[in-house]
PDB file of C-alpha atoms and ligand atoms in Angstrom:
ATOM      1  CA  MET M 488      22.183  -9.026   7.705  1.00 83.00           C
ATOM      2  CA  THR M 489      18.758  -8.949   6.123  1.00 94.00           C
ATOM      3  CA  ARG M 490      17.496  -6.670   3.417  1.00 96.00           C
ATOM      4  CA  LEU M 491      13.914  -5.747   4.289  1.00 98.00           C
ATOM      5  CA  LEU M 492      11.806  -5.338   1.150  1.00 98.00           C
ATOM      6  CA  LEU M 493       8.880  -3.013   1.897  1.00 98.00           C
ATOM      7  CA  PHE M 494       6.198  -3.425  -0.735  1.00 98.00           C
ATOM      8  CA  ASP M 495       3.472  -0.899  -1.394  1.00 98.00           C
ATOM      9  CA  ILE M 496       0.149  -2.563  -2.258  1.00 98.00           C
ATOM     10  CA  ASP M 497      -2.006  -0.525  -4.696  1.00 98.00           C
ATOM     11  CA  GLY M 498      -0.487  -0.141  -8.141  1.00 98.00           C
ATOM     12  CA  THR M 499       2.584  -2.114  -7.058  1.00 98.00           C
ATOM     13  CA  LEU M 500       1.418  -5.592  -6.033  1.00 98.00           C
ATOM     14  CA  LEU M 501      -2.177  -5.373  -7.212  1.00 98.00           C
ATOM     15  CA  LEU M 502      -5.134  -3.264  -8.204  1.00 98.00           C
ATOM     16  CA  SER M 503      -8.515  -3.847  -6.633  1.00 97.00           C
ATOM     17  CA  GLY M 504     -10.487  -2.517  -9.627  1.00 96.00           C
ATOM     18  CA  GLY M 505     -11.961   0.556  -7.961  1.00 96.00           C
ATOM     19  CA  ALA M 506     -13.297  -1.373  -4.958  1.00 97.00           C
ATOM     20  CA  GLY M 507     -11.582   1.017  -2.535  1.00 97.00           C
ATOM     21  CA  THR M 508     -13.119   4.148  -4.026  1.00 96.00           C
ATOM     22  CA  ARG M 509     -16.546   2.521  -4.249  1.00 97.00           C
ATOM     23  CA  ALA M 510     -16.356   1.487  -0.590  1.00 98.00           C
ATOM     24  CA  LEU M 511     -15.166   4.948   0.505  1.00 98.00           C
ATOM     25  CA  ASN M 512     -17.983   6.694  -1.367  1.00 98.00           C
ATOM     26  CA  ARG M 513     -20.569   4.247  -0.097  1.00 98.00           C
ATOM     27  CA  THR M 514     -19.438   4.699   3.514  1.00 98.00           C
ATOM     28  CA  PHE M 515     -19.421   8.476   3.243  1.00 98.00           C
ATOM     29  CA  GLU M 516     -22.883   8.515   1.757  1.00 98.00           C
ATOM     30  CA  GLU M 517     -24.176   6.168   4.435  1.00 98.00           C
ATOM     31  CA  LEU M 518     -22.678   8.103   7.358  1.00 97.00           C
ATOM     32  CA  PHE M 519     -22.884  11.705   6.133  1.00 97.00           C
ATOM     33  CA  GLY M 520     -25.429  11.654   3.313  1.00 97.00           C
ATOM     34  CA  VAL M 521     -22.979  13.053   0.743  1.00 98.00           C
ATOM     35  CA  GLU M 522     -22.654  11.331  -2.637  1.00 98.00           C
ATOM     36  CA  GLY M 523     -19.363  10.944  -4.534  1.00 98.00           C
ATOM     37  CA  ALA M 524     -17.390  12.472  -1.671  1.00 98.00           C
ATOM     38  CA  PHE M 525     -14.088  11.054  -2.939  1.00 98.00           C
ATOM     39  CA  ALA M 526     -14.496  11.985  -6.619  1.00 97.00           C
ATOM     40  CA  GLY M 527     -11.356  13.774  -7.778  1.00 96.00           C
ATOM     41  CA  ILE M 528      -9.510  13.383  -4.486  1.00 97.00           C
ATOM     42  CA  PRO M 529      -6.022  12.032  -5.215  1.00 96.00           C
ATOM     43  CA  VAL M 530      -5.349   8.625  -3.690  1.00 95.00           C
ATOM     44  CA  ALA M 531      -2.114   7.332  -5.285  1.00 95.00           C
ATOM     45  CA  GLY M 532       0.620   6.979  -2.671  1.00 96.00           C
ATOM     46  CA  ARG M 533      -1.446   8.671   0.049  1.00 97.00           C
ATOM     47  CA  THR M 534      -2.617   7.158   3.321  1.00 97.00           C
ATOM     48  CA  ASP M 535      -6.283   6.301   3.963  1.00 97.00           C
ATOM     49  CA  PRO M 536      -6.551   8.736   6.938  1.00 96.00           C
ATOM     50  CA  ILE M 537      -5.258  11.663   4.835  1.00 97.00           C
ATOM     51  CA  ILE M 538      -7.566  10.775   1.932  1.00 98.00           C
ATOM     52  CA  LEU M 539     -10.477  10.730   4.386  1.00 98.00           C
ATOM     53  CA  ASP M 540      -9.435  14.090   5.884  1.00 97.00           C
ATOM     54  CA  ASP M 541      -9.493  15.633   2.401  1.00 98.00           C
ATOM     55  CA  ALA M 542     -13.007  14.347   1.725  1.00 98.00           C
ATOM     56  CA  LEU M 543     -14.290  15.523   5.116  1.00 98.00           C
ATOM     57  CA  GLU M 544     -12.789  18.953   4.618  1.00 98.00           C
ATOM     58  CA  ARG M 545     -14.241  19.316   1.133  1.00 98.00           C
ATOM     59  CA  ALA M 546     -17.688  18.293   2.380  1.00 98.00           C
ATOM     60  CA  GLY M 547     -17.382  20.655   5.350  1.00 98.00           C
ATOM     61  CA  ILE M 548     -17.828  17.843   7.858  1.00 97.00           C
ATOM     62  CA  ARG M 549     -15.987  17.756  11.154  1.00 96.00           C
ATOM     63  CA  ALA M 550     -15.182  14.358  12.636  1.00 95.00           C
ATOM     64  CA  ASP M 551     -13.108  13.626  15.733  1.00 96.00           C
ATOM     65  CA  ALA M 552     -10.635  10.730  16.025  1.00 95.00           C
ATOM     66  CA  ASP M 553     -13.393   8.329  17.111  1.00 96.00           C
ATOM     67  CA  GLY M 554     -15.594   9.363  14.202  1.00 96.00           C
ATOM     68  CA  ARG M 555     -12.772   8.842  11.712  1.00 96.00           C
ATOM     69  CA  ALA M 556     -11.932   5.445  13.204  1.00 96.00           C
ATOM     70  CA  ARG M 557     -15.613   4.453  12.934  1.00 97.00           C
ATOM     71  CA  PHE M 558     -15.617   5.606   9.315  1.00 98.00           C
ATOM     72  CA  LEU M 559     -12.572   3.492   8.442  1.00 97.00           C
ATOM     73  CA  ALA M 560     -13.995   0.433  10.226  1.00 97.00           C
ATOM     74  CA  ARG M 561     -17.252   0.731   8.271  1.00 98.00           C
ATOM     75  CA  TYR M 562     -15.265   1.328   5.068  1.00 98.00           C
ATOM     76  CA  CYS M 563     -13.497  -2.004   5.608  1.00 98.00           C
ATOM     77  CA  GLN M 564     -16.854  -3.762   5.944  1.00 98.00           C
ATOM     78  CA  HIS M 565     -18.016  -2.323   2.613  1.00 98.00           C
ATOM     79  CA  PHE M 566     -14.633  -3.023   1.057  1.00 98.00           C
ATOM     80  CA  GLU M 567     -14.870  -6.695   1.946  1.00 98.00           C
ATOM     81  CA  ARG M 568     -17.904  -6.945  -0.335  1.00 98.00           C
ATOM     82  CA  GLU M 569     -16.772  -4.532  -3.048  1.00 98.00           C
ATOM     83  CA  ILE M 570     -13.542  -6.414  -3.682  1.00 98.00           C
ATOM     84  CA  LEU M 571     -15.551  -9.436  -4.789  1.00 98.00           C
ATOM     85  CA  LEU M 572     -16.936  -7.471  -7.757  1.00 98.00           C
ATOM     86  CA  PRO M 573     -15.207  -7.135 -11.125  1.00 97.00           C
ATOM     87  CA  GLY M 574     -13.456  -3.861 -11.943  1.00 96.00           C
ATOM     88  CA  PRO M 575     -10.996  -2.260 -14.355  1.00 94.00           C
ATOM     89  CA  ARG M 576      -7.452  -3.762 -14.255  1.00 94.00           C
ATOM     90  CA  LYS M 577      -8.395  -5.691 -11.119  1.00 98.00           C
ATOM     91  CA  GLY M 578      -5.793  -8.304 -10.198  1.00 98.00           C
ATOM     92  CA  LEU M 579      -2.216  -8.964  -9.228  1.00 98.00           C
ATOM     93  CA  MET M 580       0.278  -6.980 -11.288  1.00 98.00           C
ATOM     94  CA  PRO M 581       2.365  -8.933 -13.846  1.00 97.00           C
ATOM     95  CA  GLY M 582       4.795 -11.434 -12.336  1.00 97.00           C
ATOM     96  CA  VAL M 583       3.945 -10.637  -8.705  1.00 98.00           C
ATOM     97  CA  ARG M 584       3.189 -14.161  -7.521  1.00 98.00           C
ATOM     98  CA  ARG M 585       6.230 -15.605  -9.274  1.00 98.00           C
ATOM     99  CA  LEU M 586       8.464 -12.905  -7.777  1.00 98.00           C
ATOM    100  CA  LEU M 587       7.092 -13.459  -4.258  1.00 98.00           C
ATOM    101  CA  ASP M 588       7.641 -17.214  -4.624  1.00 98.00           C
ATOM    102  CA  ARG M 589      11.206 -16.552  -5.702  1.00 98.00           C
ATOM    103  CA  LEU M 590      11.897 -14.086  -2.869  1.00 98.00           C
ATOM    104  CA  GLN M 591      10.600 -16.576  -0.341  1.00 97.00           C
ATOM    105  CA  HIS M 592      13.530 -18.817  -1.284  1.00 96.00           C
ATOM    106  CA  THR M 593      16.123 -16.053  -1.641  1.00 96.00           C
ATOM    107  CA  PRO M 594      18.511 -15.892   1.327  1.00 95.00           C
ATOM    108  CA  GLY M 595      19.037 -12.491   2.972  1.00 95.00           C
ATOM    109  CA  VAL M 596      15.742 -10.874   1.966  1.00 97.00           C
ATOM    110  CA  VAL M 597      12.434 -10.651   3.810  1.00 98.00           C
ATOM    111  CA  CYS M 598       9.230  -9.265   2.298  1.00 98.00           C
ATOM    112  CA  ALA M 599       7.051  -6.894   4.334  1.00 98.00           C
ATOM    113  CA  LEU M 600       4.467  -4.220   3.579  1.00 98.00           C
ATOM    114  CA  LEU M 601       4.525  -0.437   3.594  1.00 98.00           C
ATOM    115  CA  THR M 602       1.173   0.930   2.574  1.00 98.00           C
ATOM    116  CA  GLY M 603      -1.183   3.827   3.113  1.00 98.00           C
ATOM    117  CA  ASN M 604      -4.018   1.316   3.512  1.00 98.00           C
ATOM    118  CA  VAL M 605      -5.298   0.803   7.023  1.00 98.00           C
ATOM    119  CA  ALA M 606      -4.121  -2.615   8.226  1.00 98.00           C
ATOM    120  CA  ARG M 607      -7.509  -4.277   7.894  1.00 98.00           C
ATOM    121  CA  ALA M 608      -8.001  -3.120   4.296  1.00 98.00           C
ATOM    122  CA  ALA M 609      -4.480  -4.297   3.454  1.00 98.00           C
ATOM    123  CA  ARG M 610      -5.279  -7.706   4.904  1.00 98.00           C
ATOM    124  CA  ILE M 611      -8.544  -7.955   2.924  1.00 98.00           C
ATOM    125  CA  LYS M 612      -6.722  -7.160  -0.338  1.00 98.00           C
ATOM    126  CA  LEU M 613      -3.862  -9.596   0.225  1.00 98.00           C
ATOM    127  CA  GLU M 614      -6.184 -12.374   1.345  1.00 98.00           C
ATOM    128  CA  HIS M 615      -8.460 -11.820  -1.651  1.00 98.00           C
ATOM    129  CA  PHE M 616      -5.523 -12.346  -4.013  1.00 98.00           C
ATOM    130  CA  GLU M 617      -4.009 -15.100  -1.808  1.00 98.00           C
ATOM    131  CA  VAL M 618      -0.646 -13.445  -1.232  1.00 98.00           C
ATOM    132  CA  ARG M 619      -0.815 -12.519   2.435  1.00 98.00           C
ATOM    133  CA  ARG M 620       1.445 -15.364   3.547  1.00 98.00           C
ATOM    134  CA  TYR M 621       4.457 -13.876   1.749  1.00 98.00           C
ATOM    135  CA  PHE M 622       4.683 -10.859   4.070  1.00 98.00           C
ATOM    136  CA  ALA M 623       6.283 -11.058   7.500  1.00 97.00           C
ATOM    137  CA  CYS M 624       4.883  -7.788   8.850  1.00 98.00           C
ATOM    138  CA  GLY M 625       4.099  -4.256   7.758  1.00 97.00           C
ATOM    139  CA  ALA M 626       3.452  -0.589   8.463  1.00 98.00           C
ATOM    140  CA  TYR M 627       0.034   0.811   7.570  1.00 98.00           C
ATOM    141  CA  GLY M 628      -1.979   3.992   7.186  1.00 97.00           C
ATOM    142  CA  ASP M 629      -3.397   3.602  10.675  1.00 95.00           C
ATOM    143  CA  ASP M 630       0.119   3.538  12.170  1.00 97.00           C
ATOM    144  CA  ALA M 631       0.850   7.091  10.977  1.00 96.00           C
ATOM    145  CA  PRO M 632      -1.035   9.358   8.565  1.00 94.00           C
ATOM    146  CA  ARG M 633       2.276  10.585   7.061  1.00 96.00           C
ATOM    147  CA  ARG M 634       3.783   7.976   4.761  1.00 97.00           C
ATOM    148  CA  ASP M 635       7.240   9.404   5.531  1.00 97.00           C
ATOM    149  CA  ASP M 636       6.908   8.042   9.087  1.00 97.00           C
ATOM    150  CA  LEU M 637       6.187   4.470   8.028  1.00 98.00           C
ATOM    151  CA  VAL M 638       9.641   3.064   7.146  1.00 98.00           C
ATOM    152  CA  PRO M 639      11.028   3.248  10.725  1.00 97.00           C
ATOM    153  CA  ILE M 640       7.784   1.687  12.016  1.00 97.00           C
ATOM    154  CA  ALA M 641       8.084  -1.214   9.559  1.00 98.00           C
ATOM    155  CA  VAL M 642      11.758  -1.747  10.470  1.00 97.00           C
ATOM    156  CA  GLU M 643      11.005  -1.717  14.194  1.00 97.00           C
ATOM    157  CA  ARG M 644       8.177  -4.203  13.711  1.00 97.00           C
ATOM    158  CA  ALA M 645      10.450  -6.489  11.695  1.00 97.00           C
ATOM    159  CA  ARG M 646      13.081  -6.394  14.456  1.00 96.00           C
ATOM    160  CA  ARG M 647      10.481  -7.229  17.074  1.00 97.00           C
ATOM    161  CA  ILE M 648       9.660 -10.479  15.282  1.00 97.00           C
ATOM    162  CA  GLY M 649      13.327 -11.393  15.088  1.00 96.00           C
ATOM    163  CA  ILE M 650      14.288 -10.186  11.605  1.00 96.00           C
ATOM    164  CA  ASP M 651      17.886  -9.036  11.612  1.00 94.00           C
ATOM    165  CA  VAL M 652      17.564  -5.630   9.963  1.00 94.00           C
ATOM    166  CA  ASP M 653      19.994  -3.173  11.471  1.00 87.00           C
ATOM    167  CA  SER M 654      18.590   0.201  10.317  1.00 90.00           C
ATOM    168  CA  PRO M 655      16.064   1.806   7.949  1.00 92.00           C
ATOM    169  CA  GLY M 656      18.999   2.116   5.536  1.00 92.00           C
ATOM    170  CA  ALA M 657      18.853  -1.669   5.111  1.00 93.00           C
ATOM    171  CA  ALA M 658      15.277  -1.411   3.841  1.00 97.00           C
ATOM    172  CA  VAL M 659      14.155  -1.034   0.245  1.00 98.00           C
ATOM    173  CA  VAL M 660      10.819   0.618  -0.525  1.00 98.00           C
ATOM    174  CA  ILE M 661       9.090  -0.757  -3.608  1.00 98.00           C
ATOM    175  CA  GLY M 662       6.267   1.457  -4.824  1.00 98.00           C
ATOM    176  CA  ASP M 663       4.536   3.071  -7.774  1.00 98.00           C
ATOM    177  CA  THR M 664       4.459   6.792  -6.886  1.00 98.00           C
ATOM    178  CA  PRO M 665       6.849   9.659  -6.061  1.00 98.00           C
ATOM    179  CA  LEU M 666       5.408   9.556  -2.509  1.00 98.00           C
ATOM    180  CA  ASP M 667       6.779   6.017  -2.099  1.00 98.00           C
ATOM    181  CA  LEU M 668      10.240   7.150  -3.001  1.00 97.00           C
ATOM    182  CA  GLN M 669       9.897  10.250  -0.822  1.00 98.00           C
ATOM    183  CA  CYS M 670       9.181   8.062   2.232  1.00 97.00           C
ATOM    184  CA  ALA M 671      12.232   5.940   1.378  1.00 98.00           C
ATOM    185  CA  ARG M 672      14.381   9.084   1.200  1.00 97.00           C
ATOM    186  CA  ALA M 673      13.037  10.341   4.535  1.00 97.00           C
ATOM    187  CA  ALA M 674      14.340   7.158   6.179  1.00 97.00           C
ATOM    188  CA  GLY M 675      17.572   6.737   4.210  1.00 97.00           C
ATOM    189  CA  ALA M 676      16.187   3.640   2.489  1.00 97.00           C
ATOM    190  CA  ARG M 677      16.560   2.649  -1.151  1.00 97.00           C
ATOM    191  CA  ALA M 678      13.618   3.304  -3.490  1.00 98.00           C
ATOM    192  CA  VAL M 679      12.675   1.015  -6.352  1.00 98.00           C
ATOM    193  CA  CYS M 680       9.696   2.148  -8.393  1.00 98.00           C
ATOM    194  CA  VAL M 681       7.449   0.216 -10.760  1.00 98.00           C
ATOM    195  CA  ALA M 682       5.360   1.760 -13.523  1.00 98.00           C
ATOM    196  CA  THR M 683       2.273  -0.420 -13.027  1.00 98.00           C
ATOM    197  CA  GLY M 684       0.366   2.290 -11.143  1.00 96.00           C
ATOM    198  CA  SER M 685      -0.443   5.802 -12.251  1.00 92.00           C
ATOM    199  CA  PHE M 686       3.105   7.034 -13.054  1.00 98.00           C
ATOM    200  CA  SER M 687       5.293   6.237 -16.066  1.00 98.00           C
ATOM    201  CA  THR M 688       8.890   4.979 -15.872  1.00 98.00           C
ATOM    202  CA  GLU M 689      10.004   8.409 -17.108  1.00 98.00           C
ATOM    203  CA  GLU M 690       8.080  10.261 -14.390  1.00 98.00           C
ATOM    204  CA  LEU M 691       9.435   7.951 -11.688  1.00 98.00           C
ATOM    205  CA  ARG M 692      12.981   8.289 -12.971  1.00 98.00           C
ATOM    206  CA  ARG M 693      12.670  12.072 -12.987  1.00 98.00           C
ATOM    207  CA  ALA M 694      11.325  11.972  -9.431  1.00 97.00           C
ATOM    208  CA  GLY M 695      14.642  10.386  -8.414  1.00 96.00           C
ATOM    209  CA  ALA M 696      14.009   6.664  -7.844  1.00 97.00           C
ATOM    210  CA  ASP M 697      17.168   4.595  -7.348  1.00 97.00           C
ATOM    211  CA  ALA M 698      15.822   2.141  -9.908  1.00 98.00           C
ATOM    212  CA  VAL M 699      12.695   2.037 -12.072  1.00 98.00           C
ATOM    213  CA  LEU M 700      11.160  -1.121 -13.519  1.00 98.00           C
ATOM    214  CA  PRO M 701       8.269  -1.358 -15.973  1.00 98.00           C
ATOM    215  CA  ASP M 702       6.721  -4.039 -13.711  1.00 98.00           C
ATOM    216  CA  LEU M 703       7.709  -6.890 -11.388  1.00 98.00           C
ATOM    217  CA  ALA M 704       7.737  -9.538 -14.105  1.00 98.00           C
ATOM    218  CA  ASP M 705      11.516 -10.120 -14.240  1.00 98.00           C
ATOM    219  CA  PRO M 706      12.880 -11.459 -10.919  1.00 97.00           C
ATOM    220  CA  GLU M 707      16.520 -11.002 -12.017  1.00 97.00           C
ATOM    221  CA  CYS M 708      15.963  -7.326 -12.858  1.00 98.00           C
ATOM    222  CA  PHE M 709      14.131  -6.899  -9.569  1.00 98.00           C
ATOM    223  CA  LEU M 710      16.949  -8.437  -7.513  1.00 97.00           C
ATOM    224  CA  ALA M 711      19.495  -6.255  -9.310  1.00 97.00           C
ATOM    225  CA  ALA M 712      17.330  -3.171  -8.637  1.00 97.00           C
ATOM    226  CA  VAL M 713      16.997  -3.808  -4.901  1.00 95.00           C
ATOM    227  CA  GLY M 714      20.798  -4.069  -4.712  1.00 89.00           C
TER     228      GLY M 714
HETATM  229 MG1  LIG V1864       0.675   2.575  -4.626  1.00 77.87          MG
END
């Protein structure tokens, strides 16, 4: 049986140096004429559709499902350019490429994604940092706005491409926020947290993670943590 490792992207695998926020603000300004619409809106661990809903509500703008989909499509176009620019802490997190190389040759584990990013934004990020090939499949912010619904979607998608994962309980969520571990709990999956995002090891431990690592730099510690 396979252990499905569901990696969060932002703060866990990589940081895009503020490119996401710049692209969101730029899109909002272009479509609705409001500047800095995402300033102060929390993003860590949340899905893109929910982050957008918060900004729309704060600006007093109503948008139907089509309007929101158009927004996110335009956001991805801006994001494709923004990610080319330098930004604070931009890059893969420590040890990520080495760990992914190692996992590729580790029997019984398969790497996939579980992220609040819409699928296209996730693809842009992973391609930019040349790590997309490590991930068999994924569940994304445009599959369900609630992160808690994403583990079963990722497991089902893995099964459909022939990965032998028998239940969400055989998945491990790897993320950098209490919301990552909450979505693991909701599905009966294991939660391993890393302190490379906006929460400290202490905060993640207190939130109830099964294991907390400072980063992904030590493959042996990682393998022990995923069980
Ligand atoms: Mg994250």
